[in-house]
Amino acid sequence: MLWVQRRHREQGTRAALMGAVCMALDIASLVDTGTGRQSRLIYANEEIYRQELERIFGRCWLFLVHTSQIPKPGDYFRTFMGEDDVIVIRQKDGSIKAFLNSCTHRGNRVCRADRGNARAFTCNYHGWSFAPDGALAGVPLENEAYFGELDRSKFGLVPVTKVSEYKGLVFGCWDANSPSLEDYLGDAKFFLDVWLDAMPGGSALLGETQKMVLGTNWKLPVENVCGDGYHLGWAHAGAMSAVQSMDLTGLSVGNSGVDLDGGLSVAGMNGHMVLSALDGVSGYAFYPDPKPILEYLEANRQTVIDRLGEVRGKQVWGAQVNITIFPNLQLLPGLNWFRVYHPKGPGQIEQWTWAMAENDMPEAVKTQILENQCLTFGLAGLFDNDDGDNLAACTEQSRGWRTAQMDVYTNMALGRSGKREGFPGDIAAGLVSEHNQRYFYRRWQEHMMAENWAEVPTYNINSLTAQEAEHA
Ligand code: FES
Ligand SMILES: [Fe+2]
């Protein structure tokens, strides 16, 4: 037994030393945006991961909940900020607060359910209970055991420093010095509004949380969806031939050649990225029967044009659109799936997915959206299964002694970006490039090198407000 303990200690010391050696490499050397090179250490190294928890997940605005998931006072939803377990609770006055799901006595969880409605959260261990506003409301044997000397006001649940909402999406942030949520989202709002504000009824997430544990580093699925149009025609060739109901040549998929006019890779928006087709319908190309949703699009197209302008109303609404909000939120209006990635160590994530809809959609269309999301991007989704194996293998192939010394590349279409009339951001033509991934790793590096928010650069390249877009 002693031997085992000593051996664990030695291994711990060795791991710490290895970490120190790796950090001596310094973050600047791990990513080279100019050549599109990344060291494989960033997918496997424990010390780098601990720094990500501090400088990325401890600093950025992170998605917590959609307001449709906690409509009534007392409604709560449990989620994660990095590896920190958090409860988000609708208050009596309608506002939303969030707290660490950790008892201030001995650290146990105070909430075990995923979601629900509660008047109090009572800890399983010794029975302390906390009100929905986080206050310590009850302590068993308070007078006998603490002699009436416990200052309850010092033992409330720890609140998330900042909680803010953008059109139904609630985010939290641990860093008091972060920019406002609106400034953080920057020009990505131009694209977010294609879901959140296209129709007067607004947006909702459908169904329960679909959770999947995957053996991948958290950055790999994010970069896959944020910019990797290259893999569509290859990794998903089988899935697409099984479910594709429309001609997708405009999306540059199916290995049918690269169509530079059919879509955009948009980056340069404070680390947020968008891949967007421009045909206004292709989001629904994987629906076995796209007729009901196409009728909905046709019936409401003019409304959306009136609200968002021609560029978004005609070209983007209904098209395949992949939106990434740095660091770990992805939503695909059109394909209608919405996802966060919760890191669980350098080599594992929990991937949480919901179907997304507009409240104005007929119930039959919402049902169809939920079914199709499960069929394509969900626990048993054809597309997710294609991606999962590739991403897990890329992670595993970065863990070896020799492979950890190697690099990987996102150097496609380097230097071929610029402005596109009517759109914000630094744009590469088409969906097949690695333009967005380079910006993702650039943002990762900027955060990892910065001591605080003041050192994180702000950039909304070719910024274009919604109003300007109307007249573009
Ligand atoms: S750990 Fe929660 S009451 Fe003791
Ligand atoms: Fe994929």
Short mmCIF file of C-alpha atoms and ligand atoms in Angstrom, two decimals:
data_model
loop_
_atom_site.label_atom_id
_atom_site.label_comp_id
_atom_site.label_asym_id
_atom_site.label_seq_id
_atom_site.Cartn_x
_atom_site.Cartn_y
_atom_site.Cartn_z
CA MET A 1 0.00 0.00 0.00
CA LEU A 2 2.75 2.40 1.01
CA TRP A 3 4.63 1.50 -2.13
CA VAL A 4 1.57 2.36 -4.21
CA GLN A 5 1.20 5.70 -2.46
CA ARG A 6 4.89 6.51 -2.93
CA ARG A 7 4.72 5.51 -6.55
CA HIS A 8 1.70 7.77 -7.08
CA ARG A 9 3.63 10.60 -5.45
CA GLU A 10 6.57 10.01 -7.74
CA GLN A 11 4.34 9.91 -10.78
CA GLY A 12 2.69 13.14 -9.64
CA THR A 13 6.09 14.80 -9.27
CA ARG A 14 7.17 13.55 -12.66
CA ALA A 15 3.92 14.79 -14.26
CA ALA A 16 4.45 18.20 -12.66
CA LEU A 17 8.02 18.31 -13.96
CA MET A 18 6.89 17.31 -17.44
CA GLY A 19 4.31 20.07 -17.26
CA ALA A 20 6.93 22.60 -16.21
CA VAL A 21 9.15 21.53 -19.10
CA CYS A 22 6.26 21.91 -21.54
CA MET A 23 5.28 25.33 -20.24
CA ALA A 24 8.90 26.38 -20.63
CA LEU A 25 8.17 26.00 -24.37
CA ASP A 26 5.88 29.01 -23.96
CA ILE A 27 2.51 29.40 -25.60
CA ALA A 28 3.89 31.59 -28.40
CA SER A 29 5.73 28.63 -29.87
CA LEU A 30 2.73 26.28 -29.84
CA VAL A 31 0.63 28.03 -32.49
CA ASP A 32 1.86 29.83 -35.59
CA THR A 33 -1.06 31.61 -37.23
CA GLY A 34 1.18 32.82 -40.08
CA THR A 35 1.83 29.29 -41.30
CA GLY A 36 -1.24 27.56 -39.82
CA ARG A 37 0.82 25.30 -37.54
CA GLN A 38 -0.21 23.94 -34.14
CA SER A 39 1.85 21.81 -31.79
CA ARG A 40 0.08 18.58 -30.81
CA LEU A 41 0.92 19.37 -27.18
CA ILE A 42 -2.12 21.65 -27.06
CA TYR A 43 -4.39 18.60 -27.34
CA ALA A 44 -2.74 16.45 -24.68
CA ASN A 45 -0.73 18.39 -22.12
CA GLU A 46 -2.21 18.61 -18.64
CA GLU A 47 -0.52 21.92 -17.72
CA ILE A 48 -1.76 23.58 -20.88
CA TYR A 49 -5.25 22.32 -20.04
CA ARG A 50 -5.09 23.80 -16.51
CA GLN A 51 -4.11 27.12 -18.07
CA GLU A 52 -7.08 26.88 -20.45
CA LEU A 53 -9.42 26.45 -17.47
CA GLU A 54 -8.01 29.64 -15.98
CA ARG A 55 -7.45 31.86 -19.01
CA ILE A 56 -10.21 30.73 -21.36
CA PHE A 57 -13.03 29.14 -19.33
CA GLY A 58 -12.30 31.36 -16.32
CA ARG A 59 -12.26 34.51 -18.42
CA CYS A 60 -14.63 34.26 -21.41
CA TRP A 61 -18.41 34.55 -21.47
CA LEU A 62 -19.78 30.98 -21.47
CA PHE A 63 -23.24 29.85 -22.53
CA LEU A 64 -25.38 28.76 -19.56
CA VAL A 65 -28.98 28.31 -20.63
CA HIS A 66 -31.66 29.45 -23.06
CA THR A 67 -34.40 31.46 -21.31
CA SER A 68 -36.97 29.02 -22.75
CA GLN A 69 -35.45 26.31 -20.52
CA ILE A 70 -36.19 28.14 -17.25
CA PRO A 71 -39.40 30.13 -17.87
CA LYS A 72 -40.82 30.28 -14.30
CA PRO A 73 -39.48 31.52 -10.93
CA GLY A 74 -37.68 28.68 -9.17
CA ASP A 75 -36.87 26.94 -12.48
CA TYR A 76 -33.26 25.86 -12.52
CA PHE A 77 -30.84 24.30 -14.97
CA ARG A 78 -27.55 22.68 -14.09
CA THR A 79 -24.55 23.12 -16.35
CA PHE A 80 -20.76 23.62 -16.35
CA MET A 81 -18.40 26.53 -16.76
CA GLY A 82 -15.20 24.73 -17.68
CA GLU A 83 -15.17 21.97 -15.06
CA ASP A 84 -17.10 24.03 -12.52
CA ASP A 85 -20.60 22.70 -11.85
CA VAL A 86 -23.08 25.60 -11.91
CA ILE A 87 -26.82 26.00 -11.18
CA VAL A 88 -28.70 28.67 -13.14
CA ILE A 89 -31.90 29.79 -11.42
CA ARG A 90 -34.83 32.00 -12.43
CA GLN A 91 -35.49 34.39 -9.52
CA LYS A 92 -38.83 35.62 -8.14
CA ASP A 93 -38.42 38.94 -9.94
CA GLY A 94 -37.78 37.16 -13.26
CA SER A 95 -34.04 37.86 -13.31
CA ILE A 96 -31.56 35.00 -13.69
CA LYS A 97 -28.72 34.19 -11.30
CA ALA A 98 -26.11 31.46 -11.34
CA PHE A 99 -24.13 29.84 -8.53
CA LEU A 100 -21.45 27.22 -8.06
CA ASN A 101 -23.16 23.93 -7.32
CA SER A 102 -20.97 23.33 -4.31
CA CYS A 103 -21.93 23.40 -0.66
CA THR A 104 -20.03 26.00 1.35
CA HIS A 105 -19.76 23.56 4.28
CA ARG A 106 -17.74 20.63 2.96
CA GLY A 107 -18.03 21.05 -0.78
CA ASN A 108 -20.69 18.51 -1.78
CA ARG A 109 -23.10 19.17 -4.65
CA VAL A 110 -26.29 20.85 -3.48
CA CYS A 111 -28.22 19.99 -6.66
CA ARG A 112 -28.17 16.54 -8.19
CA ALA A 113 -30.88 16.87 -10.84
CA ASP A 114 -30.20 18.22 -14.33
CA ARG A 115 -33.12 20.67 -14.23
CA GLY A 116 -36.38 21.30 -12.39
CA ASN A 117 -38.14 23.75 -10.11
CA ALA A 118 -37.10 24.21 -6.50
CA ARG A 119 -37.83 26.40 -3.49
CA ALA A 120 -34.51 25.41 -1.93
CA PHE A 121 -31.40 23.33 -2.61
CA THR A 122 -30.62 21.02 0.29
CA CYS A 123 -27.24 19.36 0.59
CA ASN A 124 -27.31 15.57 0.91
CA TYR A 125 -24.38 15.40 3.30
CA HIS A 126 -25.35 17.34 6.46
CA GLY A 127 -28.50 19.09 5.33
CA TRP A 128 -27.56 22.73 4.83
CA SER A 129 -30.11 24.34 2.53
CA PHE A 130 -29.82 27.27 0.20
CA ALA A 131 -32.50 29.60 -1.17
CA PRO A 132 -32.85 30.23 -4.94
CA ASP A 133 -30.97 33.52 -4.44
CA GLY A 134 -28.03 31.55 -3.03
CA ALA A 135 -28.51 32.56 0.62
CA LEU A 136 -27.82 29.96 3.29
CA ALA A 137 -31.36 29.40 4.57
CA GLY A 138 -31.14 26.43 6.92
CA VAL A 139 -28.50 24.66 9.04
CA PRO A 140 -29.43 21.53 11.04
CA LEU A 141 -28.53 21.82 14.75
CA GLU A 142 -27.42 25.38 14.17
CA ASN A 143 -27.66 26.45 17.84
CA GLU A 144 -26.49 23.18 19.37
CA ALA A 145 -23.55 22.51 17.07
CA TYR A 146 -22.44 26.06 16.26
CA PHE A 147 -23.61 27.66 19.51
CA GLY A 148 -25.51 30.24 17.45
CA GLU A 149 -22.21 31.69 16.21
CA LEU A 150 -22.39 30.73 12.53
CA ASP A 151 -22.53 33.85 10.35
CA ARG A 152 -24.88 32.59 7.63
CA SER A 153 -24.24 35.64 5.46
CA LYS A 154 -20.67 34.40 4.85
CA PHE A 155 -21.78 30.95 3.66
CA GLY A 156 -24.12 31.60 0.76
CA LEU A 157 -23.54 29.79 -2.55
CA VAL A 158 -20.77 31.39 -4.61
CA PRO A 159 -22.38 33.49 -7.37
CA VAL A 160 -21.12 33.54 -10.95
CA THR A 161 -19.53 36.98 -11.23
CA LYS A 162 -21.53 38.19 -14.23
CA VAL A 163 -24.69 36.80 -15.86
CA SER A 164 -26.13 38.45 -18.93
CA GLU A 165 -28.62 37.67 -21.69
CA TYR A 166 -28.60 38.31 -25.41
CA LYS A 167 -32.04 37.72 -26.99
CA GLY A 168 -32.74 34.52 -25.03
CA LEU A 169 -29.19 33.22 -24.71
CA VAL A 170 -27.90 33.49 -21.14
CA PHE A 171 -24.16 33.60 -20.57
CA GLY A 172 -22.02 33.71 -17.45
CA CYS A 173 -18.52 35.02 -16.86
CA TRP A 174 -16.14 34.70 -13.90
CA ASP A 175 -14.03 37.73 -14.83
CA ALA A 176 -15.26 41.06 -13.44
CA ASN A 177 -13.07 42.89 -15.97
CA SER A 178 -14.47 41.22 -19.09
CA PRO A 179 -16.14 43.32 -21.79
CA SER A 180 -19.95 43.39 -21.70
CA LEU A 181 -21.65 40.36 -23.29
CA GLU A 182 -22.76 42.49 -26.25
CA ASP A 183 -19.21 43.72 -26.85
CA TYR A 184 -17.86 40.20 -26.39
CA LEU A 185 -20.21 38.84 -29.06
CA GLY A 186 -19.31 41.75 -31.34
CA ASP A 187 -20.10 41.19 -35.00
CA ALA A 188 -21.17 37.60 -34.36
CA LYS A 189 -24.51 39.18 -33.39
CA PHE A 190 -25.08 39.86 -37.10
CA PHE A 191 -25.28 36.08 -37.61
CA LEU A 192 -26.83 35.14 -34.24
CA ASP A 193 -29.80 37.32 -35.12
CA VAL A 194 -30.52 35.08 -38.10
CA TRP A 195 -31.91 32.67 -35.50
CA LEU A 196 -32.63 34.82 -32.45
CA ASP A 197 -34.37 37.69 -34.19
CA ALA A 198 -35.45 36.49 -37.62
CA MET A 199 -39.07 35.99 -36.63
CA PRO A 200 -41.13 38.03 -34.16
CA GLY A 201 -41.75 35.04 -31.84
CA GLY A 202 -38.05 34.52 -31.12
CA SER A 203 -36.25 31.25 -30.49
CA ALA A 204 -36.37 28.14 -28.29
CA LEU A 205 -34.41 24.97 -27.60
CA LEU A 206 -36.40 21.76 -27.94
CA GLY A 207 -36.35 18.56 -25.93
CA GLU A 208 -34.03 17.32 -23.22
CA THR A 209 -30.26 17.66 -23.18
CA GLN A 210 -28.61 14.97 -25.28
CA LYS A 211 -25.34 14.19 -23.53
CA MET A 212 -22.42 12.29 -24.96
CA VAL A 213 -18.96 11.61 -23.52
CA LEU A 214 -16.26 11.69 -26.17
CA GLY A 215 -12.54 10.98 -25.86
CA THR A 216 -11.45 14.14 -27.62
CA ASN A 217 -9.74 17.35 -26.66
CA TRP A 218 -12.38 20.11 -26.55
CA LYS A 219 -10.73 22.23 -29.27
CA LEU A 220 -11.01 19.59 -31.97
CA PRO A 221 -14.83 19.45 -32.28
CA VAL A 222 -14.96 23.24 -32.06
CA GLU A 223 -12.53 23.68 -34.94
CA ASN A 224 -14.23 20.89 -36.88
CA VAL A 225 -17.57 22.70 -36.91
CA CYS A 226 -16.22 26.26 -36.98
CA GLY A 227 -14.40 25.92 -40.25
CA ASP A 228 -13.77 22.44 -41.57
CA GLY A 229 -15.92 22.25 -44.67
CA TYR A 230 -13.15 20.08 -46.15
CA HIS A 231 -14.25 16.93 -44.28
CA LEU A 232 -17.91 17.08 -45.31
CA GLY A 233 -17.62 15.38 -48.64
CA TRP A 234 -15.20 12.75 -47.35
CA ALA A 235 -15.97 11.87 -43.70
CA HIS A 236 -19.71 12.30 -44.18
CA ALA A 237 -20.00 10.93 -47.71
CA GLY A 238 -21.91 7.85 -46.54
CA ALA A 239 -24.24 9.78 -44.23
CA MET A 240 -24.97 12.34 -46.91
CA SER A 241 -25.78 9.79 -49.55
CA ALA A 242 -28.21 8.19 -47.06
CA VAL A 243 -30.15 11.29 -46.07
CA GLN A 244 -29.49 14.06 -48.58
CA SER A 245 -32.67 15.27 -50.21
CA MET A 246 -31.34 18.24 -52.20
CA ASP A 247 -28.54 18.90 -54.65
CA LEU A 248 -25.65 20.14 -52.49
CA THR A 249 -23.09 21.08 -55.11
CA GLY A 250 -23.45 24.71 -54.03
CA LEU A 251 -22.12 23.75 -50.62
CA SER A 252 -18.90 22.40 -52.10
CA VAL A 253 -19.61 19.01 -50.60
CA GLY A 254 -19.69 15.50 -51.96
CA ASN A 255 -16.18 15.91 -53.40
CA SER A 256 -17.78 17.55 -56.39
CA GLY A 257 -15.32 20.40 -56.66
CA VAL A 258 -14.94 23.58 -54.65
CA ASP A 259 -17.60 26.22 -55.15
CA LEU A 260 -16.17 29.54 -54.00
CA ASP A 261 -19.41 31.42 -54.70
CA GLY A 262 -21.72 29.14 -52.74
CA GLY A 263 -20.64 30.06 -49.22
CA LEU A 264 -18.42 32.04 -46.87
CA SER A 265 -15.91 31.29 -44.13
CA VAL A 266 -16.17 34.26 -41.79
CA ALA A 267 -13.71 35.01 -38.98
CA GLY A 268 -12.05 38.08 -37.47
CA MET A 269 -14.93 38.66 -35.04
CA ASN A 270 -13.28 38.56 -31.59
CA GLY A 271 -12.62 34.87 -32.03
CA HIS A 272 -16.12 33.93 -33.17
CA MET A 273 -16.55 32.22 -36.54
CA VAL A 274 -19.25 31.45 -39.10
CA LEU A 275 -19.50 29.11 -42.06
CA SER A 276 -22.47 30.08 -44.15
CA ALA A 277 -23.96 28.81 -47.37
CA LEU A 278 -25.80 31.53 -49.25
CA ASP A 279 -28.73 29.72 -50.81
CA GLY A 280 -31.39 30.23 -48.11
CA VAL A 281 -32.50 26.57 -48.08
CA SER A 282 -29.58 24.15 -47.74
CA GLY A 283 -29.89 23.80 -43.95
CA TYR A 284 -32.74 21.46 -44.68
CA ALA A 285 -30.94 19.35 -47.28
CA PHE A 286 -30.73 16.38 -44.89
CA TYR A 287 -34.46 16.22 -44.14
CA PRO A 288 -36.14 13.09 -45.51
CA ASP A 289 -39.14 15.27 -46.31
CA PRO A 290 -38.15 18.94 -46.49
CA LYS A 291 -41.51 20.10 -47.88
CA PRO A 292 -43.09 21.41 -44.60
CA ILE A 293 -40.03 23.42 -43.63
CA LEU A 294 -39.56 24.76 -47.16
CA GLU A 295 -43.18 25.94 -47.10
CA TYR A 296 -42.53 27.68 -43.78
CA LEU A 297 -39.46 29.40 -45.22
CA GLU A 298 -41.33 30.55 -48.28
CA ALA A 299 -44.32 31.83 -46.28
CA ASN A 300 -42.10 33.89 -43.95
CA ARG A 301 -39.18 34.93 -46.13
CA GLN A 302 -40.48 38.46 -46.63
CA THR A 303 -40.98 38.94 -42.87
CA VAL A 304 -37.34 38.03 -42.28
CA ILE A 305 -36.16 40.29 -45.10
CA ASP A 306 -38.12 43.15 -43.52
CA ARG A 307 -36.54 42.45 -40.13
CA LEU A 308 -32.94 41.62 -41.09
CA GLY A 309 -32.48 42.97 -44.62
CA GLU A 310 -31.97 41.25 -47.98
CA VAL A 311 -28.54 39.72 -47.37
CA ARG A 312 -29.54 37.75 -44.30
CA GLY A 313 -33.20 37.29 -45.18
CA LYS A 314 -32.65 35.92 -48.68
CA GLN A 315 -29.27 34.22 -48.50
CA VAL A 316 -28.55 33.18 -44.91
CA TRP A 317 -31.92 32.41 -43.26
CA GLY A 318 -32.65 28.74 -44.08
CA ALA A 319 -29.16 28.03 -45.38
CA GLN A 320 -26.60 25.84 -43.66
CA VAL A 321 -25.00 28.22 -41.15
CA ASN A 322 -22.43 27.12 -38.57
CA ILE A 323 -21.98 29.74 -35.84
CA THR A 324 -19.21 29.36 -33.26
CA ILE A 325 -19.11 31.57 -30.18
CA PHE A 326 -15.65 31.28 -28.66
CA PRO A 327 -14.75 29.15 -26.84
CA ASN A 328 -17.28 26.28 -26.70
CA LEU A 329 -20.72 27.14 -28.11
CA GLN A 330 -21.89 26.14 -31.58
CA LEU A 331 -25.28 26.61 -33.15
CA LEU A 332 -26.44 25.81 -36.63
CA PRO A 333 -29.62 27.62 -37.61
CA GLY A 334 -30.87 25.80 -40.68
CA LEU A 335 -29.55 22.41 -39.59
CA ASN A 336 -31.12 23.33 -36.25
CA TRP A 337 -28.74 21.92 -33.70
CA PHE A 338 -27.27 23.77 -30.76
CA ARG A 339 -24.34 22.49 -28.73
CA VAL A 340 -21.87 23.17 -25.93
CA TYR A 341 -18.70 21.23 -25.21
CA HIS A 342 -17.75 20.84 -21.57
CA PRO A 343 -14.08 19.91 -21.10
CA LYS A 344 -13.29 16.99 -18.78
CA GLY A 345 -9.52 16.94 -18.82
CA PRO A 346 -7.31 17.38 -21.90
CA GLY A 347 -8.59 14.21 -23.56
CA GLN A 348 -12.32 14.13 -22.84
CA ILE A 349 -15.47 16.19 -23.23
CA GLU A 350 -19.15 16.03 -22.48
CA GLN A 351 -20.99 17.16 -25.58
CA TRP A 352 -24.48 18.54 -24.91
CA THR A 353 -26.88 18.97 -27.83
CA TRP A 354 -30.39 20.32 -28.29
CA ALA A 355 -32.61 20.91 -31.30
CA MET A 356 -33.33 24.57 -31.96
CA ALA A 357 -36.42 26.16 -33.44
CA GLU A 358 -38.25 29.41 -34.01
CA ASN A 359 -41.34 29.81 -31.84
CA ASP A 360 -43.37 30.81 -34.90
CA MET A 361 -42.80 27.45 -36.56
CA PRO A 362 -45.84 25.11 -36.71
CA GLU A 363 -45.70 22.23 -34.20
CA ALA A 364 -45.35 19.72 -37.02
CA VAL A 365 -42.19 21.47 -38.21
CA LYS A 366 -40.77 21.55 -34.68
CA THR A 367 -41.36 17.81 -34.34
CA GLN A 368 -39.66 17.25 -37.65
CA ILE A 369 -36.69 19.38 -36.55
CA LEU A 370 -36.25 17.36 -33.35
CA GLU A 371 -36.46 14.05 -35.21
CA ASN A 372 -34.04 15.15 -37.89
CA GLN A 373 -31.57 16.56 -35.39
CA CYS A 374 -31.53 13.17 -33.63
CA LEU A 375 -31.03 11.44 -36.97
CA THR A 376 -28.09 13.64 -38.03
CA PHE A 377 -26.33 15.36 -35.09
CA GLY A 378 -27.25 13.67 -31.83
CA LEU A 379 -26.43 10.59 -29.73
CA ALA A 380 -27.13 8.19 -32.56
CA GLY A 381 -26.78 10.78 -35.31
CA LEU A 382 -25.21 9.60 -38.54
CA PHE A 383 -22.97 12.66 -38.84
CA ASP A 384 -21.90 12.76 -35.18
CA ASN A 385 -20.74 9.18 -35.34
CA ASP A 386 -18.57 9.99 -38.34
CA ASP A 387 -16.97 12.90 -36.50
CA GLY A 388 -16.61 11.28 -33.07
CA ASP A 389 -14.21 8.58 -34.17
CA ASN A 390 -12.01 10.97 -36.15
CA LEU A 391 -11.79 13.50 -33.32
CA ALA A 392 -11.03 10.85 -30.68
CA ALA A 393 -8.30 9.38 -32.86
CA CYS A 394 -6.73 12.81 -33.52
CA THR A 395 -6.60 13.30 -29.72
CA GLU A 396 -5.13 9.87 -29.08
CA GLN A 397 -2.48 10.38 -31.76
CA SER A 398 -1.25 13.45 -29.88
CA ARG A 399 -0.59 11.63 -26.60
CA GLY A 400 2.42 9.51 -27.47
CA TRP A 401 6.01 10.41 -26.65
CA ARG A 402 6.85 10.83 -30.33
CA THR A 403 3.56 12.17 -31.66
CA ALA A 404 3.51 14.87 -28.96
CA GLN A 405 6.61 16.31 -30.63
CA MET A 406 4.80 16.69 -33.94
CA ASP A 407 2.70 19.48 -35.40
CA VAL A 408 -0.62 19.60 -37.23
CA TYR A 409 -1.67 22.12 -39.84
CA THR A 410 -4.56 24.40 -40.76
CA ASN A 411 -2.81 26.07 -43.68
CA MET A 412 -5.44 25.83 -46.40
CA ALA A 413 -6.26 29.05 -48.33
CA LEU A 414 -3.69 31.07 -46.37
CA GLY A 415 -3.74 34.75 -47.23
CA ARG A 416 -6.88 34.50 -49.37
CA SER A 417 -9.34 36.45 -47.30
CA GLY A 418 -10.83 39.91 -47.35
CA LYS A 419 -14.04 41.88 -47.24
CA ARG A 420 -17.37 40.79 -48.74
CA GLU A 421 -20.03 43.41 -49.38
CA GLY A 422 -22.88 43.20 -46.90
CA PHE A 423 -21.06 40.99 -44.36
CA PRO A 424 -18.86 41.72 -41.35
CA GLY A 425 -15.64 39.84 -40.68
CA ASP A 426 -12.54 38.71 -42.51
CA ILE A 427 -13.93 36.40 -45.18
CA ALA A 428 -12.55 33.53 -47.24
CA ALA A 429 -14.68 32.45 -50.17
CA GLY A 430 -16.47 29.12 -49.99
CA LEU A 431 -16.86 26.61 -47.19
CA VAL A 432 -13.70 24.63 -47.94
CA SER A 433 -10.78 26.41 -46.30
CA GLU A 434 -9.01 26.45 -42.94
CA HIS A 435 -9.39 30.19 -42.56
CA ASN A 436 -11.72 29.97 -39.55
CA GLN A 437 -9.61 27.38 -37.74
CA ARG A 438 -6.58 29.65 -37.97
CA TYR A 439 -8.57 32.43 -36.30
CA PHE A 440 -9.78 29.98 -33.65
CA TYR A 441 -6.23 29.02 -32.72
CA ARG A 442 -5.14 32.65 -32.93
CA ARG A 443 -7.82 33.56 -30.37
CA TRP A 444 -6.85 30.59 -28.21
CA GLN A 445 -3.25 31.80 -28.22
CA GLU A 446 -4.24 35.42 -27.50
CA HIS A 447 -6.14 34.35 -24.41
CA MET A 448 -3.52 31.88 -23.26
CA MET A 449 -0.75 34.48 -23.49
CA ALA A 450 -2.71 37.32 -21.86
CA GLU A 451 -2.45 37.85 -18.10
CA ASN A 452 -5.87 39.54 -18.04
CA TRP A 453 -8.61 40.96 -20.27
CA ALA A 454 -6.71 44.22 -20.77
CA GLU A 455 -4.10 42.24 -22.72
CA VAL A 456 -6.63 40.45 -24.96
CA PRO A 457 -6.95 42.22 -28.32
CA THR A 458 -10.38 43.25 -29.62
CA TYR A 459 -11.05 43.02 -33.32
CA ASN A 460 -14.21 43.14 -35.36
CA ILE A 461 -12.68 43.28 -38.81
CA ASN A 462 -14.78 45.02 -41.49
CA SER A 463 -17.38 45.65 -38.81
CA LEU A 464 -20.86 46.11 -40.16
CA THR A 465 -23.87 46.90 -38.03
CA ALA A 466 -27.27 45.42 -38.78
CA GLN A 467 -28.50 48.84 -39.84
CA GLU A 468 -25.66 49.28 -42.30
CA ALA A 469 -26.38 45.83 -43.65
CA GLU A 470 -29.90 46.91 -44.56
CA HIS A 471 -28.44 49.41 -46.98
CA ALA A 472 -25.45 47.43 -48.20
S1 FES B 1 -21.24 19.30 2.81
FE1 FES B 1 -23.12 20.25 2.52
S2 FES B 1 -24.05 20.26 4.47
FE2 FES B 1 -22.09 19.45 4.81
FE FE B 2 -18.59 16.68 -39.35
#
